[in-house]
Short mmCIF file of C-alpha atoms in Angstrom, two decimals:
data_model
loop_
_atom_site.label_atom_id
_atom_site.label_comp_id
_atom_site.label_asym_id
_atom_site.label_seq_id
_atom_site.Cartn_x
_atom_site.Cartn_y
_atom_site.Cartn_z
CA UNK A 572 0.09 -0.01 0.21
CA UNK A 573 1.35 3.79 0.31
CA UNK A 574 0.67 6.06 2.83
CA UNK A 575 -0.51 9.52 2.94
CA UNK A 576 2.61 11.41 2.21
CA UNK A 577 3.26 9.02 -1.03
CA UNK A 578 6.16 6.73 0.95
CA UNK A 579 5.51 2.90 -0.22
CA UNK A 580 4.48 0.84 2.78
CA UNK A 581 4.67 -3.17 2.91
CA UNK A 582 3.75 -5.50 5.05
CA UNK A 583 6.62 -8.87 4.83
CA UNK A 584 6.42 -12.25 6.54
CA UNK A 585 9.26 -14.19 6.00
CA UNK A 586 8.45 -17.90 5.27
CA UNK A 587 11.64 -19.25 5.79
CA UNK A 588 15.36 -18.47 6.58
CA UNK A 589 18.27 -20.14 6.26
CA UNK A 590 19.74 -22.39 3.08
CA UNK A 591 17.98 -25.67 4.18
CA UNK A 592 14.82 -24.21 5.01
CA UNK A 593 14.76 -21.68 2.43
CA UNK A 594 15.76 -24.22 -0.24
CA UNK A 595 12.92 -26.50 1.25
CA UNK A 596 10.38 -23.85 0.84
CA UNK A 597 11.41 -23.12 -2.69
CA UNK A 598 10.98 -26.11 -4.17
CA UNK A 599 7.35 -26.30 -2.81
CA UNK A 600 6.21 -23.20 -3.88
CA UNK A 601 8.80 -22.51 -7.13
CA UNK A 602 6.81 -24.90 -9.17
CA UNK A 603 3.32 -22.22 -8.67
CA UNK A 604 5.30 -19.42 -9.09
CA UNK A 605 6.43 -20.81 -12.29
CA UNK A 606 2.56 -21.81 -13.76
CA UNK A 607 2.14 -17.82 -12.55
CA UNK A 608 4.71 -16.33 -14.80
CA UNK A 609 3.53 -18.89 -17.92
CA UNK A 610 0.20 -17.54 -17.38
CA UNK A 611 1.04 -13.86 -17.42
CA UNK A 612 3.53 -14.77 -20.58
CA UNK A 613 0.57 -16.51 -22.18
CA UNK A 614 -2.16 -13.57 -21.40
CA UNK A 615 0.41 -10.88 -22.68
CA UNK A 616 1.67 -12.86 -26.53
CA UNK A 617 -1.42 -15.00 -26.99
CA UNK A 618 -5.19 -13.40 -25.60
CA UNK A 619 -3.66 -9.82 -26.06
CA UNK A 620 -2.05 -10.45 -29.11
CA UNK A 621 -5.06 -12.15 -30.42
CA UNK A 622 -7.36 -8.78 -29.26
CA UNK A 623 -4.59 -6.80 -31.16
CA UNK A 624 -4.83 -8.76 -34.44
CA UNK A 625 -8.71 -8.26 -34.40
CA UNK A 626 -8.42 -4.82 -33.62
CA UNK A 627 -5.73 -4.62 -36.42
CA UNK A 628 -8.14 -6.43 -38.99
CA UNK A 629 -11.00 -3.91 -38.48
CA UNK A 630 -8.67 -1.00 -38.57
CA UNK A 631 -7.70 -2.10 -41.63
CA UNK A 632 -11.54 -3.16 -43.20
CA UNK A 633 -12.16 0.66 -42.22
CA UNK A 634 -9.36 2.07 -44.14
CA UNK A 635 -10.16 -0.19 -47.06
CA UNK A 636 -13.77 1.93 -46.97
CA UNK A 637 -12.39 5.09 -46.94
CA UNK A 638 -10.47 4.09 -50.09
CA UNK A 639 -13.01 3.14 -51.41
CA UNK A 640 -15.25 6.12 -50.52
CA UNK A 641 -12.22 8.12 -52.27
CA UNK A 642 -11.89 6.67 -55.29
CA UNK A 643 -15.53 6.92 -55.94
CA UNK A 644 -16.47 3.08 -55.56
CA UNK A 645 -18.23 3.36 -52.24
CA UNK A 646 -21.04 6.06 -51.00
CA UNK A 647 -21.58 8.08 -48.02
CA UNK A 648 -23.86 5.82 -46.60
CA UNK A 649 -21.25 2.98 -46.88
CA UNK A 650 -18.89 4.64 -45.38
CA UNK A 651 -20.62 5.84 -42.39
CA UNK A 652 -22.23 1.63 -41.65
CA UNK A 653 -18.60 0.83 -42.26
CA UNK A 654 -17.49 2.86 -39.59
CA UNK A 655 -20.39 2.17 -37.17
CA UNK A 656 -18.89 -1.41 -37.47
CA UNK A 657 -15.52 -0.31 -36.56
CA UNK A 658 -16.67 1.40 -33.56
CA UNK A 659 -18.71 -1.36 -32.61
CA UNK A 660 -16.25 -3.87 -32.58
CA UNK A 661 -13.47 -1.52 -31.40
CA UNK A 662 -15.91 -0.96 -27.98
CA UNK A 663 -15.86 -5.03 -27.79
CA UNK A 664 -12.65 -5.79 -27.99
CA UNK A 665 -11.40 -2.93 -25.89
CA UNK A 666 -13.97 -4.30 -23.29
CA UNK A 667 -12.39 -7.72 -23.78
CA UNK A 668 -8.45 -6.20 -23.41
CA UNK A 669 -9.46 -4.34 -20.17
CA UNK A 670 -10.79 -7.84 -18.95
CA UNK A 671 -7.32 -9.65 -20.09
CA UNK A 672 -5.43 -6.58 -18.14
CA UNK A 673 -7.26 -7.19 -15.12
CA UNK A 674 -6.62 -10.75 -15.15
CA UNK A 675 -3.03 -10.23 -15.56
CA UNK A 676 -2.97 -7.42 -12.75
CA UNK A 677 -4.62 -9.96 -10.42
CA UNK A 678 -1.66 -12.76 -10.88
CA UNK A 679 1.07 -10.36 -10.78
CA UNK A 680 -0.55 -9.01 -7.79
CA UNK A 681 -0.01 -12.91 -6.51
CA UNK A 682 3.02 -13.13 -7.70
CA UNK A 683 4.37 -10.32 -6.19
CA UNK A 684 3.12 -11.71 -2.44
CA UNK A 685 6.67 -14.49 -2.91
CA UNK A 686 10.22 -12.71 -2.99
CA UNK A 687 13.53 -14.31 -2.59
CA UNK A 688 16.44 -12.90 -1.25
CA UNK A 689 19.12 -13.89 -3.03
CA UNK A 690 22.06 -12.55 -0.82
CA UNK A 691 26.16 -12.00 -2.19
CA UNK A 692 28.34 -13.28 0.53
CA UNK A 693 30.66 -10.91 -0.54
CA UNK A 694 28.78 -7.41 -0.33
CA UNK A 695 25.85 -8.45 1.72
CA UNK A 696 23.64 -7.11 -1.21
CA UNK A 697 20.55 -9.45 -2.53
CA UNK A 698 19.93 -9.79 -6.37
CA UNK A 699 17.19 -6.90 -7.22
CA UNK A 700 14.18 -7.78 -9.38
CA UNK A 701 15.10 -4.87 -11.93
CA UNK A 702 17.97 -2.92 -12.36
CA UNK A 703 15.47 0.04 -12.01
CA UNK A 704 14.74 -1.63 -8.74
CA UNK A 705 17.25 -1.91 -6.79
CA UNK A 706 15.60 -2.13 -3.48
CA UNK A 707 12.77 -4.86 -4.35
CA UNK A 708 13.81 -8.66 -3.55
CA UNK A 709 13.37 -11.19 -6.70
CA UNK A 710 9.99 -12.58 -7.22
CA UNK A 711 9.97 -16.45 -6.99
CA UNK A 712 8.81 -16.70 -10.25
CA UNK A 713 11.61 -15.12 -12.00
CA UNK A 714 14.30 -17.99 -10.50
CA UNK A 715 14.53 -20.41 -13.68
CA UNK A 716 16.19 -23.48 -11.70
CA UNK A 717 17.29 -23.67 -7.95
CA UNK A 718 20.78 -26.41 -7.76
CA UNK A 719 22.73 -26.85 -5.00
CA UNK A 720 25.77 -27.84 -7.17
CA UNK A 721 27.95 -29.51 -4.36
CA UNK A 722 24.99 -31.88 -3.30
CA UNK A 723 24.76 -33.50 -7.18
CA UNK A 724 26.23 -36.80 -8.48
CA UNK A 725 27.24 -36.87 -12.05
CA UNK A 726 23.85 -38.27 -13.24
CA UNK A 727 22.50 -34.60 -11.57
CA UNK A 728 25.27 -32.57 -13.12
CA UNK A 729 24.45 -34.12 -16.72
CA UNK A 730 20.73 -33.43 -15.92
CA UNK A 731 20.90 -30.04 -15.19
CA UNK A 732 23.73 -29.24 -18.58
CA UNK A 733 21.20 -31.13 -20.62
CA UNK A 734 18.40 -29.12 -19.58
CA UNK A 735 20.45 -25.97 -19.81
CA UNK A 736 21.08 -26.97 -23.58
CA UNK A 737 17.41 -27.92 -24.05
CA UNK A 738 16.65 -24.41 -22.65
CA UNK A 739 19.10 -22.88 -24.53
CA UNK A 740 18.19 -24.56 -28.18
CA UNK A 741 13.83 -24.33 -27.37
CA UNK A 742 13.38 -21.66 -25.16
CA UNK A 743 12.48 -17.46 -26.24
CA UNK A 744 15.57 -14.95 -25.46
CA UNK A 745 14.43 -13.01 -22.02
CA UNK A 746 16.25 -10.22 -19.86
CA UNK A 747 16.61 -8.21 -23.31
CA UNK A 748 18.41 -11.10 -24.80
CA UNK A 749 20.93 -11.38 -22.04
CA UNK A 750 18.99 -14.90 -21.03
CA UNK A 751 17.01 -17.16 -22.09
CA UNK A 752 17.45 -19.51 -25.55
CA UNK A 753 17.95 -18.53 -29.55
CA UNK A 754 15.23 -20.57 -30.80
CA UNK A 755 14.02 -17.85 -32.91
CA UNK A 756 17.45 -17.19 -34.44
CA UNK A 757 17.76 -20.90 -35.19
CA UNK A 758 14.32 -21.09 -36.81
CA UNK A 759 15.23 -18.18 -38.52
CA UNK A 760 18.60 -19.37 -39.82
CA UNK A 761 17.15 -22.96 -40.84
CA UNK A 762 14.13 -21.09 -43.22
CA UNK A 763 16.97 -18.80 -44.36
CA UNK A 764 18.88 -21.69 -45.72
CA UNK A 765 15.90 -23.39 -46.81
CA UNK A 766 14.42 -20.40 -49.50
CA UNK A 767 18.10 -19.94 -50.35
CA UNK A 768 18.62 -23.89 -51.27
CA UNK A 769 15.07 -23.83 -53.24
CA UNK A 770 16.43 -20.59 -55.07
CA UNK A 771 19.88 -20.67 -55.81
CA UNK A 772 20.06 -25.17 -56.34
CA UNK A 773 17.63 -25.41 -59.40
CA UNK A 774 18.81 -21.69 -61.06
CA UNK A 775 22.86 -22.38 -60.57
CA UNK A 776 23.01 -26.02 -61.34
CA UNK A 777 20.92 -25.31 -64.51
CA UNK A 778 22.97 -22.43 -65.88
CA UNK A 779 26.04 -23.96 -65.32
CA UNK A 780 24.86 -26.74 -67.26
CA UNK A 781 23.50 -24.57 -70.26
CA UNK A 782 26.99 -22.72 -70.27
CA UNK A 783 28.76 -25.69 -70.34
CA UNK A 784 26.96 -28.43 -72.52
CA UNK A 785 24.19 -26.70 -74.21
CA UNK A 786 25.43 -22.92 -75.26
CA UNK A 787 27.36 -22.25 -78.25
CA UNK A 788 30.83 -21.24 -77.31
CA UNK A 789 31.36 -17.39 -78.47
CA UNK A 790 31.67 -13.75 -77.79
CA UNK A 791 28.37 -13.58 -75.76
CA UNK A 792 29.17 -16.69 -73.64
CA UNK A 793 32.53 -15.25 -73.08
CA UNK A 794 31.57 -11.72 -71.81
CA UNK A 795 28.94 -14.13 -69.65
CA UNK A 796 31.60 -15.87 -68.05
CA UNK A 797 33.42 -12.97 -66.93
CA UNK A 798 30.91 -11.45 -65.76
CA UNK A 799 29.77 -14.48 -63.16
CA UNK A 800 33.36 -14.35 -62.26
CA UNK A 801 33.32 -10.95 -61.65
CA UNK A 802 29.89 -11.19 -59.58
CA UNK A 803 31.79 -13.72 -57.47
CA UNK A 804 34.36 -11.73 -56.29
CA UNK A 805 32.11 -8.81 -55.22
CA UNK A 806 31.94 -8.22 -51.51
CA UNK A 807 29.24 -9.18 -49.79
CA UNK A 808 28.39 -5.56 -48.50
CA UNK A 809 27.44 -4.56 -52.39
CA UNK A 810 24.51 -7.67 -52.63
CA UNK A 811 23.41 -6.29 -49.26
CA UNK A 812 22.68 -2.81 -50.02
CA UNK A 813 21.58 -3.97 -53.54
CA UNK A 814 19.13 -6.41 -51.59
CA UNK A 815 17.97 -3.35 -49.02
CA UNK A 816 17.45 -0.96 -52.33
CA UNK A 817 15.74 -3.43 -55.15
CA UNK A 818 13.77 -6.10 -53.16
CA UNK A 819 12.26 -3.81 -50.10
CA UNK A 820 12.14 -0.46 -51.20
CA UNK A 821 11.75 -0.87 -55.06
CA UNK A 822 9.90 -4.33 -55.13
CA UNK A 823 8.23 -4.10 -51.83
CA UNK A 824 7.18 -1.43 -52.09
CA UNK A 825 5.39 -1.74 -55.53
CA UNK A 826 3.71 -5.12 -54.14
CA UNK A 827 2.17 -2.89 -50.98
CA UNK A 828 1.16 0.33 -53.21
CA UNK A 829 1.43 0.02 -56.44
CA UNK A 830 3.59 2.06 -59.30
CA UNK A 831 4.39 5.33 -57.80
CA UNK A 832 3.78 6.86 -61.62
CA UNK A 833 1.66 4.85 -63.36
CA UNK A 834 1.63 5.29 -67.41
CA UNK A 835 -1.75 6.63 -68.33
CA UNK A 836 -3.91 3.86 -70.27
CA UNK A 837 -3.41 5.13 -73.48
CA UNK A 838 0.55 4.65 -72.94
CA UNK A 839 0.11 1.54 -71.66
CA UNK A 840 -1.72 0.08 -74.22
CA UNK A 841 0.64 1.18 -76.76
CA UNK A 842 3.46 -0.77 -74.40
CA UNK A 843 1.16 -3.65 -74.93
CA UNK A 844 0.85 -3.06 -78.84
CA UNK A 845 4.90 -2.61 -78.67
CA UNK A 846 5.66 -5.95 -76.78
CA UNK A 847 3.45 -8.04 -79.08
CA UNK A 848 4.99 -6.64 -82.10
CA UNK A 849 8.73 -7.37 -80.47
CA UNK A 850 7.57 -10.78 -79.56
CA UNK A 851 6.40 -11.67 -83.23
CA UNK A 852 9.07 -10.06 -84.44
CA UNK A 853 12.22 -11.94 -82.40
CA UNK A 854 9.94 -15.52 -82.89
CA UNK A 855 9.96 -14.89 -86.57
CA UNK A 856 13.15 -13.70 -86.97
CA UNK A 857 14.75 -16.05 -84.91
CA UNK A 858 12.93 -19.15 -86.99
CA UNK A 859 14.41 -16.91 -90.10
CA UNK A 860 18.04 -16.70 -88.64
CA UNK A 861 18.15 -20.81 -88.54
CA UNK A 862 20.38 -22.07 -91.31
CA UNK A 863 19.51 -24.92 -93.25
CA UNK A 864 20.49 -28.48 -91.72
CA UNK A 865 24.41 -29.13 -92.70
CA UNK A 866 24.90 -25.38 -94.07
CA UNK A 867 27.45 -23.17 -92.37
CA UNK A 868 26.21 -19.79 -91.13
CA UNK A 869 25.86 -16.89 -93.36
CA UNK A 870 26.33 -13.05 -92.38
CA UNK A 871 22.70 -12.66 -92.71
CA UNK A 872 21.63 -15.16 -90.84
CA UNK A 873 24.14 -14.05 -87.84
CA UNK A 874 22.78 -10.48 -88.73
CA UNK A 875 19.21 -11.88 -88.19
CA UNK A 876 20.37 -13.85 -84.88
CA UNK A 877 21.80 -10.68 -83.47
CA UNK A 878 18.64 -8.91 -84.59
CA UNK A 879 15.99 -11.32 -82.90
CA UNK A 880 18.51 -11.32 -79.31
CA UNK A 881 17.99 -7.78 -79.57
CA UNK A 882 13.99 -8.13 -79.72
CA UNK A 883 14.27 -10.99 -77.24
CA UNK A 884 15.94 -7.75 -74.70
CA UNK A 885 13.32 -5.40 -75.44
CA UNK A 886 10.36 -7.85 -75.22
CA UNK A 887 12.06 -8.59 -71.67
CA UNK A 888 12.28 -4.57 -71.03
CA UNK A 889 9.38 -3.98 -71.98
CA UNK A 890 7.17 -6.96 -70.00
CA UNK A 891 9.15 -5.30 -66.45
CA UNK A 892 8.29 -1.70 -67.82
CA UNK A 893 4.20 -3.00 -68.44
CA UNK A 894 4.08 -4.48 -64.78
CA UNK A 895 6.21 -1.69 -62.89
CA UNK A 896 3.91 0.98 -64.20
CA UNK A 897 0.72 -0.84 -64.50
CA UNK A 898 -2.12 1.30 -64.22
CA UNK A 899 -4.56 -1.01 -63.01
CA UNK A 900 -2.67 -1.89 -59.94
CA UNK A 901 -2.87 -0.07 -56.65
CA UNK A 902 -1.48 -2.33 -54.50
CA UNK A 903 -2.06 -5.38 -52.52
CA UNK A 904 -1.29 -3.73 -49.07
CA UNK A 905 -2.60 0.14 -48.81
CA UNK A 906 -4.89 0.09 -46.46
CA UNK A 907 -1.62 -0.85 -43.99
CA UNK A 908 0.69 1.78 -45.30
CA UNK A 909 2.42 3.77 -44.22
CA UNK A 910 3.53 0.59 -42.19
CA UNK A 911 4.62 -0.86 -45.03
CA UNK A 912 3.99 -5.41 -45.47
CA UNK A 913 6.49 -6.05 -47.91
CA UNK A 914 8.34 -2.84 -48.30
CA UNK A 915 10.37 -3.72 -45.36
CA UNK A 916 13.15 -6.14 -44.52
CA UNK A 917 12.32 -9.70 -44.41
CA UNK A 918 13.02 -13.06 -44.78
CA UNK A 919 12.13 -13.53 -47.91
CA UNK A 920 14.12 -10.55 -49.14
CA UNK A 921 17.21 -11.59 -47.13
CA UNK A 922 16.73 -15.23 -49.19
CA UNK A 923 16.88 -13.79 -52.51
CA UNK A 924 19.48 -11.01 -51.80
CA UNK A 925 21.90 -14.61 -50.42
CA UNK A 926 20.63 -16.47 -53.21
CA UNK A 927 22.24 -13.49 -55.29
CA UNK A 928 25.55 -13.73 -53.95
CA UNK A 929 25.66 -17.20 -53.88
CA UNK A 930 24.44 -18.10 -57.42
CA UNK A 931 27.64 -17.00 -59.60
CA UNK A 932 29.40 -19.13 -56.71
CA UNK A 933 27.40 -22.46 -57.80
CA UNK A 934 27.55 -21.15 -61.54
CA UNK A 935 31.41 -21.11 -61.67
#
């Protein structure tokens, strides 16, 4: 409680004193304390997280209705109904959120009742509950495990050793990443490696086989080989900057919000016509450039082959431009902006960046 002058007053009842009595009582009370801690963590992560998820969905639905109203696809009555639905949903979720908070506070008050003083024999000071609370003893639920090291036989020591390794490999970090486990890091590394292997292995092996076994050796293939060898020696920081700029900000931003400066519909239709023309021209010239069976390539067939290759490059460039500046696409996650979804750092973009870093090495 608190007195009138603001000073904190606590009623303390010592339940056990001395090493043996404290350890015995700790073994009795600690399992319940651990259950309280786990219950609090579950309420904060799962229950409150689920409330926040539903509230975010309701907010996104309202935001989509506002965007549709701004574009003329929803009238004023529809927007008013969307706002009413959001207000009702928010009121319901706020009540559920308050109920969860009350349950958390109730368990925390119960948890605060049980403290333990772990005293350093050299300094005489006890371990505080937090660095910002130097005068508060540890809560019983903050104790991860209590072990009498000198009283353990080799089986007990092995059990403690394996238990700590299991915690390190399977638990989440805690106390600002200074304690606990590294399971999220392990999971992210495994997923990153799997995505990297799925992308790099097929492309790298196929490219290497084509360049070595099927591609006609010449100036173009020599240039490609030189470029691949140079890419294999590029520092990884360059790939990282490229991945951040291209994948996160460019591709991710396009997925979230669509093109920043879309082409007019007439210009985009003209580009589609140009795409059809270049594709047909590249196919026809490629067929015409093939020499007769058993005949040597002539200057005419070589020229037609170069023109067909240039048309294929123009076709690829037009495809990229038509997709990048499509006037009919407004992004998949406009309602979430300005908070990016794909336009932020993530596992997918990291995998693609590492794939670009690894692909030249695989090809070589």
